[in-house]
């Protein structure tokens, strides 16, 4: 596993640079947060802040990687070359986002291997939306429209996150993500103007994904233990319920343009609130899936574990070759 | 085939000076690209490390892009309602003109309905053999008498150089890495090498293309390909196998047991909705 | 054959100067086994293969940093690796796995 001791300075305990009293460090940190300043990798930070960020950023990265699977499921069967190319590019982007995020997390003193171990052992979570199966080609478009749409709502505020590397990674991610949502929506638009079979495919996909996407924003604020501290630390900027409401309000008119019915009989405009009312989310199902008992949890994880295990010989070969090259260089120099 | 044209890849004076390459030749190039694009994309989400997942997706995307340009050009010349998708999705195996090398699954020799784990060594060695060829082919085609094809070649050449660089570096890492990677790389070379024999025997489509000044006489590229391959294999401490016997005929439309399965998966959804727009 | 001492591909920092740019900017990091691979990957991920860009890749362990807030006060450069991460320190071959 991880290297310990040797002659490594005890960097975890020693803050970079200055010796300040803990209160002074804490005060400086809080002051920076209060004025919407940025915390950078070498700045002192409370251990709880660091731990929260490592968890959140790495789980965000894992989500991108696991998210490649339900969509990757349709690359080989995409019904046109244009759609195939768009989908490969999207899944490749997601891999790239995972990379930016693992990179940001590593600035906090964790490593790619540590993070992957946590994922593969089941300790780390990833966005539970990816624990559902993609059963038709229309699912790909619906994921672009609704899942990426929900993700964008969550992610834009993160561009102002207090932790510099995370905020900067999110700026890159958001630029690319809005493109994905538009492409998904456009694919659905084309299908909804097509044959009855295509329209039925889209409606079926919407029926299966709508409620799951609403749950993506997380439980109601009253039931979210981590939210308050996240808000305090400038990691989380907007509450779950507010984001979910924004998403519903934005999506209803999009659904109308498409000509699909959102599967919620309680969904209606509330003139007094100036927002859409919507029905009850099945939180029991959400929690069961988050806890590991959804339709595809085991499959997603097993697939990632297999890829990692099967790839060990390749990673070892590259390292072995690099070492040989280094040794040859050293010999020549000597 | 005209003997004088063997030494002048893009030469030969054709009756019509504006050398326009035949559709069959374009389909050969396009089928190569779509089949290899399809195979490389199979690694998406399963690569040995995230960085390689991204690299292979990139390579696959380039190939699909090349396929699209080539199919579009072919369709424009065919007319009669042909489109990039009608060519890619509604032709049967016997109409496909890709090299057999490219349709093989990512594992050692097994029958069409056997299953096995993907082997990255097979992927890399295949990409290397093909990449080494296409750098030479696209370079020659930038001088094609067919201006449309020359334009596609110019773009594809940049991509092919990138692909070759990626694959060749990995052939060396695997060949001169660990004992296990060396064994797998050698097994991949031993398995795949004879599929490259097909490169050098001209098909009727190629012969016609060369005659019009628009195509390249691939046999003339053999020495350069051999030199590049030998150099890389040597650096990778890998042996080049002796080859004899059966020469694949993929570019003549006679394929391995694997193409049917590949096309079944690739084309099935599109064929279930004939006439649909996506 | 001996197994590699490092189990993980080392981390590299990526700096890119865009076509119109004046200097290299830090974009992020990636894992690669060697410099050639790091460059290739950096091109793929951080520049999407744009032409005319210049890329630098540097092993993260090779970078020494200062804390910008501590101007005027003494800081100890020996402690200042950019990330507080044990794997940035090379383990001698003889030690093998850890």
mmCIF file of C-alpha atoms in Angstrom, chain A:
data_model
loop_
_atom_site.group_PDB
_atom_site.id
_atom_site.type_symbol
_atom_site.label_atom_id
_atom_site.label_comp_id
_atom_site.label_asym_id
_atom_site.label_seq_id
_atom_site.Cartn_x
_atom_site.Cartn_y
_atom_site.Cartn_z
ATOM 1 C CA UNK A 1 0.000 0.000 0.000
ATOM 2 C CA UNK A 2 1.332 3.330 0.908
ATOM 3 C CA UNK A 3 4.841 4.180 1.702
ATOM 4 C CA UNK A 4 5.513 5.098 5.305
ATOM 5 C CA UNK A 5 8.393 6.594 7.207
ATOM 6 C CA UNK A 6 11.764 6.269 5.492
ATOM 7 C CA UNK A 7 13.384 9.664 5.475
ATOM 8 C CA UNK A 8 10.242 11.483 4.523
ATOM 9 C CA UNK A 9 9.676 14.666 6.523
ATOM 10 C CA UNK A 10 6.530 14.468 8.570
ATOM 11 C CA UNK A 11 4.760 16.798 6.205
ATOM 12 C CA UNK A 12 1.277 15.965 7.413
ATOM 13 C CA UNK A 13 1.888 17.526 10.801
ATOM 14 C CA UNK A 14 4.035 20.437 9.762
ATOM 15 C CA UNK A 15 2.246 23.256 8.011
ATOM 16 C CA UNK A 16 4.024 24.819 5.099
ATOM 17 C CA UNK A 17 6.274 27.683 5.954
ATOM 18 C CA UNK A 18 5.281 29.703 8.925
ATOM 19 C CA UNK A 19 4.902 28.681 12.515
ATOM 20 C CA UNK A 20 1.747 30.242 13.808
ATOM 21 C CA UNK A 21 -0.340 29.326 16.759
ATOM 22 C CA UNK A 22 -3.298 27.078 15.889
ATOM 23 C CA UNK A 23 -5.739 29.896 16.680
ATOM 24 C CA UNK A 24 -3.966 32.249 14.344
ATOM 25 C CA UNK A 25 -3.985 29.670 11.559
ATOM 26 C CA UNK A 26 -7.616 28.930 12.116
ATOM 27 C CA UNK A 27 -8.478 32.611 12.164
ATOM 28 C CA UNK A 28 -6.565 33.236 8.948
ATOM 29 C CA UNK A 29 -8.315 30.314 7.298
ATOM 30 C CA UNK A 30 -11.766 31.451 8.443
ATOM 31 C CA UNK A 31 -11.056 34.999 7.343
ATOM 32 C CA UNK A 32 -10.121 33.769 3.880
ATOM 33 C CA UNK A 33 -13.350 31.743 3.670
ATOM 34 C CA UNK A 34 -15.440 34.661 4.892
ATOM 35 C CA UNK A 35 -14.113 36.974 2.224
ATOM 36 C CA UNK A 36 -14.679 34.353 -0.517
ATOM 37 C CA UNK A 37 -10.944 33.968 -0.970
ATOM 38 C CA UNK A 38 -9.262 30.843 -2.226
ATOM 39 C CA UNK A 39 -7.496 28.169 -0.246
ATOM 40 C CA UNK A 40 -4.540 26.698 -2.137
ATOM 41 C CA UNK A 41 -2.707 23.371 -1.647
ATOM 42 C CA UNK A 42 0.024 24.710 0.559
ATOM 43 C CA UNK A 43 -2.185 26.819 2.788
ATOM 44 C CA UNK A 44 -2.943 25.625 6.278
ATOM 45 C CA UNK A 45 -6.433 24.129 6.548
ATOM 46 C CA UNK A 46 -8.391 22.360 9.270
ATOM 47 C CA UNK A 47 -8.068 18.593 8.995
ATOM 48 C CA UNK A 48 -11.843 18.270 8.703
ATOM 49 C CA UNK A 49 -11.861 20.651 5.729
ATOM 50 C CA UNK A 50 -9.136 18.641 4.029
ATOM 51 C CA UNK A 51 -10.908 15.333 4.714
ATOM 52 C CA UNK A 52 -14.235 16.652 3.452
ATOM 53 C CA UNK A 53 -12.643 17.907 0.261
ATOM 54 C CA UNK A 54 -10.723 14.701 -0.367
ATOM 55 C CA UNK A 55 -13.956 12.784 0.033
ATOM 56 C CA UNK A 56 -16.024 15.104 -2.117
ATOM 57 C CA UNK A 57 -13.503 15.629 -4.916
ATOM 58 C CA UNK A 58 -12.503 11.974 -5.144
ATOM 59 C CA UNK A 59 -16.126 10.861 -5.140
ATOM 60 C CA UNK A 60 -16.802 13.364 -7.866
ATOM 61 C CA UNK A 61 -13.896 11.878 -9.845
ATOM 62 C CA UNK A 62 -15.163 8.335 -9.245
ATOM 63 C CA UNK A 63 -18.568 9.420 -10.529
ATOM 64 C CA UNK A 64 -17.068 10.552 -13.814
ATOM 65 C CA UNK A 65 -15.235 7.248 -14.250
ATOM 66 C CA UNK A 66 -18.143 5.014 -13.265
ATOM 67 C CA UNK A 67 -20.376 7.247 -15.392
ATOM 68 C CA UNK A 68 -18.420 6.153 -18.454
ATOM 69 C CA UNK A 69 -19.957 2.681 -18.095
ATOM 70 C CA UNK A 70 -23.711 3.205 -18.582
ATOM 71 C CA UNK A 71 -23.052 5.425 -21.582
ATOM 72 C CA UNK A 72 -20.139 3.399 -22.924
ATOM 73 C CA UNK A 73 -22.660 0.571 -23.052
ATOM 74 C CA UNK A 74 -24.087 2.110 -26.255
ATOM 75 C CA UNK A 75 -20.966 3.147 -28.174
ATOM 76 C CA UNK A 76 -20.720 -0.074 -30.136
ATOM 77 C CA UNK A 77 -24.408 0.064 -31.091
ATOM 78 C CA UNK A 78 -24.910 3.766 -31.824
ATOM 79 C CA UNK A 79 -27.311 3.929 -34.794
ATOM 80 C CA UNK A 80 -25.331 6.464 -36.833
ATOM 81 C CA UNK A 81 -21.668 7.343 -37.225
ATOM 82 C CA UNK A 82 -22.325 10.911 -36.106
ATOM 83 C CA UNK A 83 -23.954 9.712 -32.879
ATOM 84 C CA UNK A 84 -21.210 7.175 -32.342
ATOM 85 C CA UNK A 85 -18.573 9.880 -32.653
ATOM 86 C CA UNK A 86 -20.474 12.219 -30.330
ATOM 87 C CA UNK A 87 -20.838 9.490 -27.729
ATOM 88 C CA UNK A 88 -17.176 8.436 -27.848
ATOM 89 C CA UNK A 89 -16.197 12.092 -27.472
ATOM 90 C CA UNK A 90 -18.538 12.486 -24.517
ATOM 91 C CA UNK A 91 -17.294 9.395 -22.713
ATOM 92 C CA UNK A 92 -13.739 10.499 -23.418
ATOM 93 C CA UNK A 93 -14.545 13.905 -21.902
ATOM 94 C CA UNK A 94 -15.851 12.188 -18.811
ATOM 95 C CA UNK A 95 -12.594 10.315 -18.494
ATOM 96 C CA UNK A 96 -10.827 13.635 -18.808
ATOM 97 C CA UNK A 97 -13.009 15.160 -16.091
ATOM 98 C CA UNK A 98 -12.151 12.255 -13.829
ATOM 99 C CA UNK A 99 -8.521 13.014 -14.531
ATOM 100 C CA UNK A 100 -8.846 16.731 -13.669
ATOM 101 C CA UNK A 101 -10.635 15.824 -10.446
ATOM 102 C CA UNK A 102 -8.199 13.103 -9.340
ATOM 103 C CA UNK A 103 -5.508 15.666 -10.061
ATOM 104 C CA UNK A 104 -7.242 18.239 -7.839
ATOM 105 C CA UNK A 105 -7.733 15.694 -5.059
ATOM 106 C CA UNK A 106 -4.081 14.679 -5.138
ATOM 107 C CA UNK A 107 -3.095 18.215 -4.198
ATOM 108 C CA UNK A 108 -4.628 17.490 -0.787
ATOM 109 C CA UNK A 109 -2.244 14.707 0.079
ATOM 110 C CA UNK A 110 -3.980 11.636 -1.261
ATOM 111 C CA UNK A 111 -2.917 9.571 -4.264
ATOM 112 C CA UNK A 112 -4.668 8.021 -7.258
ATOM 113 C CA UNK A 113 -4.037 4.522 -5.901
ATOM 114 C CA UNK A 114 -5.441 5.405 -2.479
ATOM 115 C CA UNK A 115 -8.544 6.869 -4.030
ATOM 116 C CA UNK A 116 -9.019 3.891 -6.328
ATOM 117 C CA UNK A 117 -8.567 1.492 -3.414
ATOM 118 C CA UNK A 118 -11.327 3.317 -1.585
ATOM 119 C CA UNK A 119 -13.609 3.047 -4.603
ATOM 120 C CA UNK A 120 -12.851 -0.594 -5.329
ATOM 121 C CA UNK A 121 -13.268 -1.672 -1.721
ATOM 122 C CA UNK A 122 -16.665 -0.002 -1.577
ATOM 123 C CA UNK A 123 -15.593 2.589 0.987
ATOM 124 C CA UNK A 124 -15.880 5.536 -1.380
ATOM 125 C CA UNK A 125 -19.125 6.388 -3.056
ATOM 126 C CA UNK A 126 -19.913 7.705 -6.518
ATOM 127 C CA UNK A 127 -23.016 9.392 -7.794
ATOM 128 C CA UNK A 128 -25.774 6.860 -7.364
ATOM 129 C CA UNK A 129 -27.436 7.835 -10.638
ATOM 130 C CA UNK A 130 -24.958 5.538 -12.369
ATOM 131 C CA UNK A 131 -26.355 2.517 -10.549
ATOM 132 C CA UNK A 132 -29.230 2.343 -13.016
ATOM 133 C CA UNK A 133 -29.094 0.505 -16.356
ATOM 134 C CA UNK A 134 -29.134 2.040 -19.836
ATOM 135 C CA UNK A 135 -31.709 -0.087 -21.578
ATOM 136 C CA UNK A 136 -32.162 1.682 -24.905
ATOM 137 C CA UNK A 137 -30.408 4.132 -27.191
ATOM 138 C CA UNK A 138 -32.804 6.842 -25.995
ATOM 139 C CA UNK A 139 -31.310 6.496 -22.518
ATOM 140 C CA UNK A 140 -28.137 8.060 -23.899
ATOM 141 C CA UNK A 141 -29.992 11.198 -24.968
ATOM 142 C CA UNK A 142 -31.972 11.339 -21.718
ATOM 143 C CA UNK A 143 -28.800 11.030 -19.666
ATOM 144 C CA UNK A 144 -27.349 13.956 -21.598
ATOM 145 C CA UNK A 145 -30.484 16.054 -21.124
ATOM 146 C CA UNK A 146 -31.433 15.220 -17.536
ATOM 147 C CA UNK A 147 -28.441 13.690 -15.767
ATOM 148 C CA UNK A 148 -25.900 16.106 -17.206
ATOM 149 C CA UNK A 149 -28.444 18.884 -16.754
ATOM 150 C CA UNK A 150 -28.710 18.087 -13.056
ATOM 151 C CA UNK A 151 -24.944 17.700 -12.773
ATOM 152 C CA UNK A 152 -24.417 21.128 -14.339
ATOM 153 C CA UNK A 153 -26.701 22.703 -11.738
ATOM 154 C CA UNK A 154 -24.633 21.118 -9.013
ATOM 155 C CA UNK A 155 -21.342 21.948 -10.642
ATOM 156 C CA UNK A 156 -21.620 25.577 -11.650
ATOM 157 C CA UNK A 157 -21.662 26.784 -8.039
ATOM 158 C CA UNK A 158 -18.574 24.653 -7.432
ATOM 159 C CA UNK A 159 -16.636 26.892 -9.805
ATOM 160 C CA UNK A 160 -16.681 29.312 -6.859
ATOM 161 C CA UNK A 161 -15.641 26.700 -4.349
ATOM 162 C CA UNK A 162 -13.195 27.891 -1.725
ATOM 163 C CA UNK A 163 -10.549 25.301 -2.646
ATOM 164 C CA UNK A 164 -8.570 26.597 -5.636
ATOM 165 C CA UNK A 165 -7.661 23.392 -7.501
ATOM 166 C CA UNK A 166 -11.243 22.090 -7.205
ATOM 167 C CA UNK A 167 -12.736 25.369 -8.413
ATOM 168 C CA UNK A 168 -10.358 25.502 -11.365
ATOM 169 C CA UNK A 169 -11.057 21.890 -12.302
ATOM 170 C CA UNK A 170 -14.768 22.654 -12.177
ATOM 171 C CA UNK A 171 -14.398 25.594 -14.552
ATOM 172 C CA UNK A 172 -12.875 23.242 -17.119
ATOM 173 C CA UNK A 173 -15.528 20.608 -16.475
ATOM 174 C CA UNK A 174 -18.456 22.999 -16.773
ATOM 175 C CA UNK A 175 -17.249 24.335 -20.109
ATOM 176 C CA UNK A 176 -17.388 20.855 -21.584
ATOM 177 C CA UNK A 177 -20.479 19.631 -19.771
ATOM 178 C CA UNK A 178 -22.935 22.136 -21.214
ATOM 179 C CA UNK A 179 -22.002 20.860 -24.635
ATOM 180 C CA UNK A 180 -22.960 17.336 -23.549
ATOM 181 C CA UNK A 181 -26.347 18.404 -22.332
ATOM 182 C CA UNK A 182 -27.127 20.180 -25.599
ATOM 183 C CA UNK A 183 -26.067 17.167 -27.636
ATOM 184 C CA UNK A 184 -28.244 14.823 -25.579
ATOM 185 C CA UNK A 185 -31.231 17.110 -25.940
ATOM 186 C CA UNK A 186 -30.675 17.486 -29.674
ATOM 187 C CA UNK A 187 -30.548 13.712 -30.137
ATOM 188 C CA UNK A 188 -33.916 13.441 -28.364
ATOM 189 C CA UNK A 189 -35.386 16.236 -30.472
ATOM 190 C CA UNK A 190 -34.509 14.322 -33.618
ATOM 191 C CA UNK A 191 -36.061 11.103 -32.271
ATOM 192 C CA UNK A 192 -39.223 12.895 -31.158
ATOM 193 C CA UNK A 193 -39.642 14.138 -34.739
ATOM 194 C CA UNK A 194 -39.136 10.615 -36.021
ATOM 195 C CA UNK A 195 -41.034 7.362 -36.022
ATOM 196 C CA UNK A 196 -43.559 6.162 -33.452
ATOM 197 C CA UNK A 197 -41.026 3.587 -32.343
ATOM 198 C CA UNK A 198 -38.435 6.297 -31.715
ATOM 199 C CA UNK A 199 -40.928 8.443 -29.795
ATOM 200 C CA UNK A 200 -41.929 5.495 -27.645
ATOM 201 C CA UNK A 201 -38.268 4.778 -26.958
ATOM 202 C CA UNK A 202 -37.731 8.329 -25.706
ATOM 203 C CA UNK A 203 -40.863 8.402 -23.539
ATOM 204 C CA UNK A 204 -39.916 5.072 -21.971
ATOM 205 C CA UNK A 205 -36.439 6.376 -21.151
ATOM 206 C CA UNK A 206 -37.866 9.545 -19.597
ATOM 207 C CA UNK A 207 -40.248 7.452 -17.515
ATOM 208 C CA UNK A 208 -37.345 5.483 -16.085
ATOM 209 C CA UNK A 209 -34.891 8.321 -15.489
ATOM 210 C CA UNK A 210 -36.953 11.347 -14.368
ATOM 211 C CA UNK A 211 -37.400 10.501 -10.693
ATOM 212 C CA UNK A 212 -33.838 9.219 -10.376
ATOM 213 C CA UNK A 213 -32.540 12.558 -11.643
ATOM 214 C CA UNK A 214 -34.599 14.506 -9.125
ATOM 215 C CA UNK A 215 -33.051 12.399 -6.388
ATOM 216 C CA UNK A 216 -29.577 13.297 -7.702
ATOM 217 C CA UNK A 217 -29.707 16.551 -5.789
ATOM 218 C CA UNK A 218 -29.685 14.615 -2.568
ATOM 219 C CA UNK A 219 -32.092 14.413 0.325
ATOM 220 C CA UNK A 220 -34.008 17.452 1.547
ATOM 221 C CA UNK A 221 -31.762 19.960 3.337
ATOM 222 C CA UNK A 222 -33.334 19.087 6.647
ATOM 223 C CA UNK A 223 -32.056 15.519 6.256
ATOM 224 C CA UNK A 224 -28.549 16.318 4.973
ATOM 225 C CA UNK A 225 -25.875 16.073 7.672
ATOM 226 C CA UNK A 226 -22.951 17.289 5.606
ATOM 227 C CA UNK A 227 -24.651 20.217 3.937
ATOM 228 C CA UNK A 228 -24.352 22.721 6.740
ATOM 229 C CA UNK A 229 -20.615 22.385 7.181
ATOM 230 C CA UNK A 230 -20.110 22.324 3.412
ATOM 231 C CA UNK A 231 -22.007 25.585 3.153
ATOM 232 C CA UNK A 232 -19.985 27.089 5.982
ATOM 233 C CA UNK A 233 -16.703 26.209 4.311
ATOM 234 C CA UNK A 234 -17.574 27.485 0.855
ATOM 235 C CA UNK A 235 -17.487 23.964 -0.571
ATOM 236 C CA UNK A 236 -21.198 23.729 -1.058
ATOM 237 C CA UNK A 237 -22.795 26.929 -2.214
ATOM 238 C CA UNK A 238 -26.493 26.211 -2.662
ATOM 239 C CA UNK A 239 -28.809 23.824 -0.784
ATOM 240 C CA UNK A 240 -30.233 20.588 -2.219
ATOM 241 C CA UNK A 241 -33.858 21.666 -2.305
ATOM 242 C CA UNK A 242 -33.105 24.954 -3.983
ATOM 243 C CA UNK A 243 -31.049 23.236 -6.697
ATOM 244 C CA UNK A 244 -33.723 20.612 -7.240
ATOM 245 C CA UNK A 245 -36.386 23.292 -7.619
ATOM 246 C CA UNK A 246 -34.240 25.176 -10.140
ATOM 247 C CA UNK A 247 -33.795 21.979 -12.105
ATOM 248 C CA UNK A 248 -37.507 21.197 -12.242
ATOM 249 C CA UNK A 249 -38.377 24.740 -13.276
ATOM 250 C CA UNK A 250 -35.768 24.717 -16.043
ATOM 251 C CA UNK A 251 -36.650 21.259 -17.329
ATOM 252 C CA UNK A 252 -40.448 21.447 -17.593
ATOM 253 C CA UNK A 253 -40.434 23.824 -20.584
ATOM 254 C CA UNK A 254 -37.686 21.717 -22.223
ATOM 255 C CA UNK A 255 -39.909 18.650 -21.892
ATOM 256 C CA UNK A 256 -42.774 20.564 -23.463
ATOM 257 C CA UNK A 257 -40.662 21.464 -26.483
ATOM 258 C CA UNK A 258 -39.637 17.826 -26.839
ATOM 259 C CA UNK A 259 -43.197 16.631 -26.550
ATOM 260 C CA UNK A 260 -42.517 14.163 -23.741
ATOM 261 C CA UNK A 261 -44.590 13.761 -20.611
ATOM 262 C CA UNK A 262 -42.736 13.933 -17.316
ATOM 263 C CA UNK A 263 -44.033 10.994 -15.263
ATOM 264 C CA UNK A 264 -45.371 13.019 -12.314
ATOM 265 C CA UNK A 265 -49.124 13.616 -11.970
ATOM 266 C CA UNK A 266 -48.418 16.143 -9.207
ATOM 267 C CA UNK A 267 -46.166 18.281 -11.368
ATOM 268 C CA UNK A 268 -47.842 21.660 -11.864
ATOM 269 C CA UNK A 269 -47.054 25.348 -11.863
ATOM 270 C CA UNK A 270 -47.758 27.069 -8.555
ATOM 271 C CA UNK A 271 -48.611 30.703 -9.259
ATOM 272 C CA UNK A 272 -48.224 31.774 -5.663
ATOM 273 C CA UNK A 273 -44.752 30.276 -5.266
ATOM 274 C CA UNK A 274 -43.739 31.062 -8.860
ATOM 275 C CA UNK A 275 -42.282 27.562 -9.048
ATOM 276 C CA UNK A 276 -43.427 24.107 -10.130
ATOM 277 C CA UNK A 277 -44.832 21.835 -7.456
ATOM 278 C CA UNK A 278 -43.787 18.228 -7.858
ATOM 279 C CA UNK A 279 -44.561 14.885 -6.299
ATOM 280 C CA UNK A 280 -42.897 12.697 -3.696
ATOM 281 C CA UNK A 281 -39.499 11.215 -4.406
ATOM 282 C CA UNK A 282 -39.045 7.617 -3.320
ATOM 283 C CA UNK A 283 -36.251 8.201 -0.793
ATOM 284 C CA UNK A 284 -36.356 4.609 0.399
ATOM 285 C CA UNK A 285 -35.370 3.434 -3.062
ATOM 286 C CA UNK A 286 -32.728 6.168 -3.258
ATOM 287 C CA UNK A 287 -31.136 5.136 0.030
ATOM 288 C CA UNK A 288 -31.295 1.443 -0.801
ATOM 289 C CA UNK A 289 -29.395 2.155 -4.007
ATOM 290 C CA UNK A 290 -26.902 4.479 -2.338
ATOM 291 C CA UNK A 291 -26.251 1.780 0.256
ATOM 292 C CA UNK A 292 -25.368 -0.724 -2.478
ATOM 293 C CA UNK A 293 -28.560 -2.571 -3.336
ATOM 294 C CA UNK A 294 -29.598 -0.861 -6.545
ATOM 295 C CA UNK A 295 -29.924 -2.605 -9.922
ATOM 296 C CA UNK A 296 -26.345 -2.151 -11.123
ATOM 297 C CA UNK A 297 -24.154 -1.336 -8.129
ATOM 298 C CA UNK A 298 -22.399 -4.675 -8.067
ATOM 299 C CA UNK A 299 -21.903 -4.691 -11.828
ATOM 300 C CA UNK A 300 -20.444 -1.190 -11.936
ATOM 301 C CA UNK A 301 -17.989 -1.862 -9.160
ATOM 302 C CA UNK A 302 -16.985 -5.301 -10.393
ATOM 303 C CA UNK A 303 -16.310 -3.860 -13.836
ATOM 304 C CA UNK A 304 -14.043 -1.162 -12.446
ATOM 305 C CA UNK A 305 -12.249 -3.642 -10.199
ATOM 306 C CA UNK A 306 -11.722 -5.991 -13.135
ATOM 307 C CA UNK A 307 -10.342 -3.246 -15.361
ATOM 308 C CA UNK A 308 -7.926 -2.257 -12.634
ATOM 309 C CA UNK A 309 -6.787 -5.792 -11.881
ATOM 310 C CA UNK A 310 -6.504 -6.834 -15.513
ATOM 311 C CA UNK A 311 -4.478 -3.717 -16.226
ATOM 312 C CA UNK A 312 -1.875 -4.346 -13.525
ATOM 313 C CA UNK A 313 0.539 -6.095 -15.879
ATOM 314 C CA UNK A 314 0.339 -3.166 -18.310
ATOM 315 C CA UNK A 315 1.043 -0.590 -15.613
ATOM 316 C CA UNK A 316 3.885 -2.732 -14.279
ATOM 317 C CA UNK A 317 5.376 -3.062 -17.758
ATOM 318 C CA UNK A 318 5.436 0.693 -18.281
ATOM 319 C CA UNK A 319 7.136 1.255 -14.932
ATOM 320 C CA UNK A 320 9.636 -1.528 -15.543
ATOM 321 C CA UNK A 321 10.521 -0.090 -18.928
ATOM 322 C CA UNK A 322 10.904 3.403 -17.503
ATOM 323 C CA UNK A 323 13.225 2.089 -14.843
ATOM 324 C CA UNK A 324 15.313 0.204 -17.380
ATOM 325 C CA UNK A 325 15.629 3.367 -19.461
ATOM 326 C CA UNK A 326 16.698 5.313 -16.402
ATOM 327 C CA UNK A 327 19.310 2.719 -15.529
ATOM 328 C CA UNK A 328 20.654 2.800 -19.078
ATOM 329 C CA UNK A 329 20.888 6.576 -18.948
ATOM 330 C CA UNK A 330 22.700 6.416 -15.624
ATOM 331 C CA UNK A 331 25.165 3.883 -17.022
ATOM 332 C CA UNK A 332 25.894 6.094 -19.996
ATOM 333 C CA UNK A 333 26.382 9.133 -17.849
ATOM 334 C CA UNK A 334 28.741 7.301 -15.534
#
